[in-house]
Tab-separated table of C-alpha atoms in Angstrom:
chain	number	residue	atom	x	y	z
A	52	MET	CA	164.427	-61.058	-70.770
A	53	LYS	CA	162.268	-59.632	-68.021
A	54	THR	CA	161.557	-56.560	-70.138
A	55	LYS	CA	160.527	-58.686	-73.113
A	56	ALA	CA	158.341	-60.864	-70.915
A	57	LEU	CA	156.712	-57.798	-69.386
A	58	LYS	CA	156.039	-56.328	-72.823
A	59	LYS	CA	154.545	-59.618	-73.966
A	60	MET	CA	152.300	-59.816	-70.893
A	61	THR	CA	151.211	-56.214	-71.371
A	62	SER	CA	150.452	-56.831	-75.028
A	63	THR	CA	148.502	-59.978	-74.217
A	64	ALA	CA	146.509	-58.214	-71.497
A	65	ALA	CA	145.672	-55.382	-73.868
A	66	ALA	CA	144.495	-57.864	-76.485
A	67	VAL	CA	142.298	-59.617	-73.934
A	68	LEU	CA	140.788	-56.316	-72.801
A	69	LEU	CA	140.131	-55.304	-76.396
A	70	THR	CA	138.466	-58.644	-77.089
A	71	LEU	CA	136.304	-58.286	-73.996
A	72	ALA	CA	135.356	-54.758	-75.011
A	73	PHE	CA	134.176	-55.900	-78.425
A	74	ALA	CA	132.391	-58.864	-76.862
A	75	GLY	CA	130.604	-56.493	-74.529
A	76	GLN	CA	129.534	-54.314	-77.433
A	77	SER	CA	128.260	-57.340	-79.324
A	78	PHE	CA	126.340	-58.522	-76.275
A	79	ALA	CA	124.806	-55.076	-75.770
A	80	ALA	CA	123.778	-54.910	-79.409
A	81	ALA	CA	122.249	-58.391	-79.239
A	82	ALA	CA	120.324	-57.456	-76.107
A	83	MET	CA	118.533	-54.562	-77.804
A	84	PHE	CA	114.942	-55.160	-78.829
A	85	GLN	CA	114.837	-56.537	-82.351
A	86	ASP	CA	111.102	-56.184	-83.046
A	87	LEU	CA	110.704	-52.400	-83.137
A	88	SER	CA	111.036	-51.898	-86.882
A	89	GLY	CA	108.163	-49.697	-88.006
A	90	THR	CA	107.330	-48.646	-84.449
A	91	PRO	CA	107.236	-44.811	-84.364
A	92	ALA	CA	108.404	-44.682	-80.747
A	93	LYS	CA	111.282	-47.132	-81.176
A	94	ASP	CA	113.978	-44.627	-80.162
A	95	LYS	CA	112.089	-43.693	-77.010
A	96	ILE	CA	111.559	-47.354	-76.176
A	97	ALA	CA	115.256	-48.069	-76.688
A	98	GLN	CA	116.210	-45.271	-74.310
A	99	LEU	CA	113.834	-46.535	-71.643
A	100	GLN	CA	115.268	-50.020	-72.049
A	101	GLN	CA	118.806	-48.733	-71.606
A	102	ARG	CA	117.733	-46.952	-68.423
A	103	GLY	CA	116.161	-50.120	-67.042
A	104	ILE	CA	112.679	-48.613	-66.919
A	105	ILE	CA	111.012	-51.059	-69.288
A	106	HIS	CA	111.710	-54.677	-70.076
A	107	GLY	CA	110.718	-56.958	-72.902
A	108	VAL	CA	109.195	-60.404	-72.951
A	109	SER	CA	112.755	-61.547	-73.692
A	110	ASP	CA	116.129	-59.854	-74.103
A	111	THR	CA	115.372	-59.067	-77.740
A	112	GLN	CA	111.569	-59.019	-77.975
A	113	PHE	CA	109.454	-56.112	-76.730
A	114	MET	CA	106.167	-56.979	-78.488
A	115	PRO	CA	105.224	-53.314	-79.070
A	116	ASP	CA	101.676	-54.062	-80.211
A	117	ALA	CA	100.777	-56.316	-77.278
A	118	ALA	CA	98.301	-55.243	-74.617
A	119	VAL	CA	99.360	-53.821	-71.246
A	120	THR	CA	97.942	-55.331	-68.080
A	121	ALA	CA	97.354	-53.351	-64.911
A	122	ALA	CA	100.277	-55.146	-63.275
A	123	GLN	CA	102.622	-54.293	-66.147
A	124	ALA	CA	101.553	-50.651	-66.110
A	125	ILE	CA	102.073	-50.351	-62.367
A	126	GLN	CA	105.526	-51.884	-62.666
A	127	MET	CA	106.323	-49.252	-65.312
A	128	PHE	CA	105.215	-46.482	-62.952
A	129	VAL	CA	107.299	-47.863	-60.085
A	130	ASN	CA	110.384	-48.113	-62.300
A	131	ALA	CA	109.949	-44.798	-64.108
A	132	PHE	CA	109.261	-42.610	-61.093
A	133	ASN	CA	111.486	-44.401	-58.585
A	134	LEU	CA	108.625	-45.229	-56.261
A	135	ASN	CA	109.749	-47.076	-53.155
A	136	ILE	CA	108.959	-47.860	-49.531
A	137	ASP	CA	112.504	-47.504	-48.252
A	138	LEU	CA	111.576	-45.151	-45.416
A	139	LEU	CA	108.500	-47.054	-44.262
A	140	ARG	CA	108.494	-49.475	-41.353
A	141	PHE	CA	105.889	-52.218	-41.089
A	142	VAL	CA	104.677	-54.190	-38.085
A	143	LYS	CA	104.557	-57.221	-40.369
A	144	ALA	CA	105.848	-57.831	-43.859
A	145	PRO	CA	103.322	-56.339	-46.292
A	146	GLN	CA	101.649	-58.484	-48.903
A	147	ALA	CA	99.963	-57.451	-52.122
A	148	THR	CA	96.657	-58.878	-50.914
A	149	ASP	CA	96.734	-56.488	-47.951
A	150	TYR	CA	95.856	-53.806	-50.489
A	151	PHE	CA	94.372	-55.605	-53.494
A	152	ALA	CA	92.096	-58.589	-52.919
A	153	ASN	CA	92.575	-59.893	-56.471
A	154	ALA	CA	96.376	-59.935	-56.275
A	155	ASN	CA	98.612	-62.984	-55.983
A	156	ASN	CA	101.291	-62.661	-53.318
A	157	ASP	CA	103.581	-65.027	-55.211
A	158	ALA	CA	103.263	-63.269	-58.569
A	159	TRP	CA	106.093	-61.312	-60.165
A	160	TYR	CA	104.159	-58.068	-59.730
A	161	ALA	CA	103.477	-58.416	-55.978
A	162	ASN	CA	106.239	-56.082	-54.831
A	163	ALA	CA	105.273	-53.396	-57.356
A	164	LEU	CA	101.689	-53.460	-56.076
A	165	ILE	CA	102.870	-53.105	-52.479
A	166	ILE	CA	105.037	-50.141	-53.440
A	167	ALA	CA	102.275	-48.507	-55.492
A	168	ALA	CA	99.715	-48.909	-52.715
A	169	ASN	CA	101.998	-47.289	-50.159
A	170	ASN	CA	102.723	-44.410	-52.523
A	171	ASP	CA	99.023	-43.602	-52.844
A	172	ILE	CA	98.707	-43.327	-56.619
A	173	GLY	CA	94.953	-43.756	-56.616
A	174	LEU	CA	94.606	-47.447	-57.408
A	175	SER	CA	91.307	-49.127	-56.598
A	176	PRO	CA	91.320	-51.900	-53.949
A	177	ASP	CA	89.422	-54.118	-56.403
A	178	LEU	CA	92.162	-53.748	-59.026
A	179	ASP	CA	92.567	-56.789	-61.267
A	180	PRO	CA	96.306	-57.120	-62.019
A	181	ALA	CA	95.603	-59.261	-65.087
A	182	LYS	CA	93.122	-56.859	-66.690
A	183	ASN	CA	94.245	-55.188	-69.899
A	184	TRP	CA	94.128	-51.443	-69.425
A	185	THR	CA	92.545	-49.065	-71.897
A	186	ARG	CA	94.153	-45.883	-73.138
A	187	GLU	CA	92.082	-43.792	-70.754
A	188	GLU	CA	92.822	-46.020	-67.749
A	189	PHE	CA	96.561	-45.921	-68.353
A	190	THR	CA	96.561	-42.169	-68.982
A	191	HIS	CA	94.497	-41.447	-65.872
A	192	GLN	CA	96.726	-43.526	-63.597
A	193	LEU	CA	99.889	-42.138	-65.165
A	194	MET	CA	98.792	-38.573	-64.528
A	195	LEU	CA	97.771	-39.357	-60.945
A	196	THR	CA	101.193	-40.887	-60.367
A	197	ILE	CA	103.283	-38.046	-61.744
A	198	GLU	CA	101.145	-35.364	-60.126
A	199	LYS	CA	101.450	-37.120	-56.779
A	200	HIS	CA	105.176	-37.778	-56.913
A	201	SER	CA	106.695	-35.169	-59.214
A	202	ASN	CA	107.057	-31.507	-58.342
A	203	LEU	CA	105.244	-30.291	-61.447
A	204	PRO	CA	104.598	-26.593	-61.960
A	205	LEU	CA	100.995	-25.454	-61.704
A	206	ILE	CA	99.725	-24.253	-65.068
A	207	LYS	CA	96.478	-22.974	-66.505
A	208	ILE	CA	95.357	-25.206	-69.328
A	209	ILE	CA	93.180	-24.474	-72.316
A	210	PRO	CA	91.121	-27.617	-72.959
A	211	VAL	CA	91.917	-29.454	-76.164
A	212	ASP	CA	89.105	-30.256	-78.593
A	213	ILE	CA	88.778	-34.032	-78.642
A	214	ALA	CA	86.524	-35.531	-81.298
A	215	ASP	CA	85.517	-38.536	-79.189
A	216	SER	CA	85.422	-36.908	-75.753
A	217	ALA	CA	81.842	-38.165	-75.357
A	218	ASP	CA	83.305	-41.660	-75.059
A	219	PHE	CA	85.358	-40.854	-71.951
A	220	THR	CA	84.567	-42.590	-68.688
A	221	ASN	CA	83.314	-40.076	-66.157
A	222	GLY	CA	86.206	-38.717	-64.119
A	223	TYR	CA	88.934	-39.452	-66.653
A	224	ASP	CA	88.503	-36.402	-68.869
A	225	GLY	CA	90.579	-34.086	-66.664
A	226	SER	CA	93.565	-36.437	-66.604
A	227	ILE	CA	93.400	-36.916	-70.358
A	228	GLN	CA	93.174	-33.176	-70.983
A	229	ARG	CA	96.239	-32.548	-68.813
A	230	ALA	CA	98.157	-35.329	-70.543
A	231	LEU	CA	97.373	-33.797	-73.936
A	232	VAL	CA	98.252	-30.240	-72.903
A	233	LEU	CA	101.584	-31.417	-71.478
A	234	HIS	CA	102.280	-33.445	-74.655
A	235	ILE	CA	102.438	-36.661	-72.696
A	236	ALA	CA	99.599	-38.110	-74.767
A	237	SER	CA	98.404	-37.254	-78.262
A	238	LEU	CA	95.394	-37.495	-80.547
A	239	ASP	CA	95.275	-39.248	-83.890
A	240	SER	CA	94.989	-37.436	-87.219
A	241	ASP	CA	91.207	-37.242	-86.792
A	242	GLY	CA	91.483	-35.575	-83.406
A	243	LYS	CA	90.424	-38.721	-81.557
A	244	PHE	CA	91.879	-40.222	-78.384
A	245	HIS	CA	90.211	-43.654	-78.566
A	246	PRO	CA	89.749	-43.889	-74.795
A	247	ALA	CA	88.239	-47.377	-74.752
A	248	ALA	CA	90.886	-48.929	-76.995
A	249	GLY	CA	93.434	-51.117	-75.287
A	250	ILE	CA	96.761	-49.376	-74.834
A	251	THR	CA	99.717	-51.109	-76.446
A	252	ARG	CA	103.137	-51.616	-74.915
A	253	ALA	CA	104.620	-49.148	-77.400
A	254	GLU	CA	102.014	-46.485	-76.607
A	255	ALA	CA	102.489	-46.938	-72.874
A	256	ALA	CA	106.264	-46.713	-73.165
A	257	GLU	CA	106.036	-43.566	-75.273
A	258	MET	CA	103.798	-41.874	-72.723
A	259	ILE	CA	106.170	-42.834	-69.911
A	260	TYR	CA	109.054	-41.354	-71.894
A	261	ASN	CA	107.139	-38.153	-72.638
A	262	ALA	CA	106.203	-37.788	-68.972
A	263	LEU	CA	109.816	-38.140	-67.859
A	264	GLU	CA	110.923	-35.610	-70.466
A	265	TYR	CA	108.302	-33.123	-69.334
A	266	ILE	CA	109.246	-33.520	-65.684
A	267	ALA	CA	112.928	-33.011	-66.478
A	268	ALA	CA	112.261	-29.930	-68.606
A	269	HIS	CA	109.747	-28.223	-66.318
A	270	PRO	CA	110.887	-28.005	-62.716
A	271	ALA	CA	108.292	-26.372	-60.489
A	272	PRO	CA	108.888	-22.697	-59.674
A	273	ALA	CA	109.362	-21.526	-56.098
A	274	GLY	CA	105.696	-20.604	-55.920
A	275	GLY	CA	102.740	-19.207	-57.765
A	276	LEU	CA	100.657	-20.171	-60.733
A	277	GLN	CA	102.204	-19.949	-64.174
A	278	GLU	CA	100.287	-17.863	-66.675
């Protein structure tokens, strides 16, 4: 009797575990973004979601064509490159407005701004967290972030011909050139970058993914300039 009871309990437990396993799979599938059909970078976005680097406006909606605010971009950088302030000690608890006058200390992005400021990624003190970033703004800040916090190899670059380079904001052209050479960013079929166009969530996510792939594939050598 005990043996039969034990077998029954074991069988029941196995059934419960199997049910939970399938439930977990169903939940995971339901939690994937459902609005990426037709988005060229959908596989890259899905991988970033699985790694917890990007988040949607809901569990199933990413809104790939929506604009990216400065706050959203900075949160992406913090998540993607593991920026933190774990080793810093403060006399008083830092607030976002200690670094950015236009910030809101109670906003969802406040901690990301504090982390970014203390990691010196080149953000302006007059940053507007709610401002939609352009393609050139996002690219410039992305390159500053990875070059500051990733041990990238030094390389000589051959400038890429960009059909609308005359439209670049002064000081951004170098970052954009490096992003293109490293295949972090790309031009359209007409050889244009569209620097003043607003960057979309899908475009930003794809560039983050490409940057992480480049960093993983190109560890810096012990020393010297690569030819």
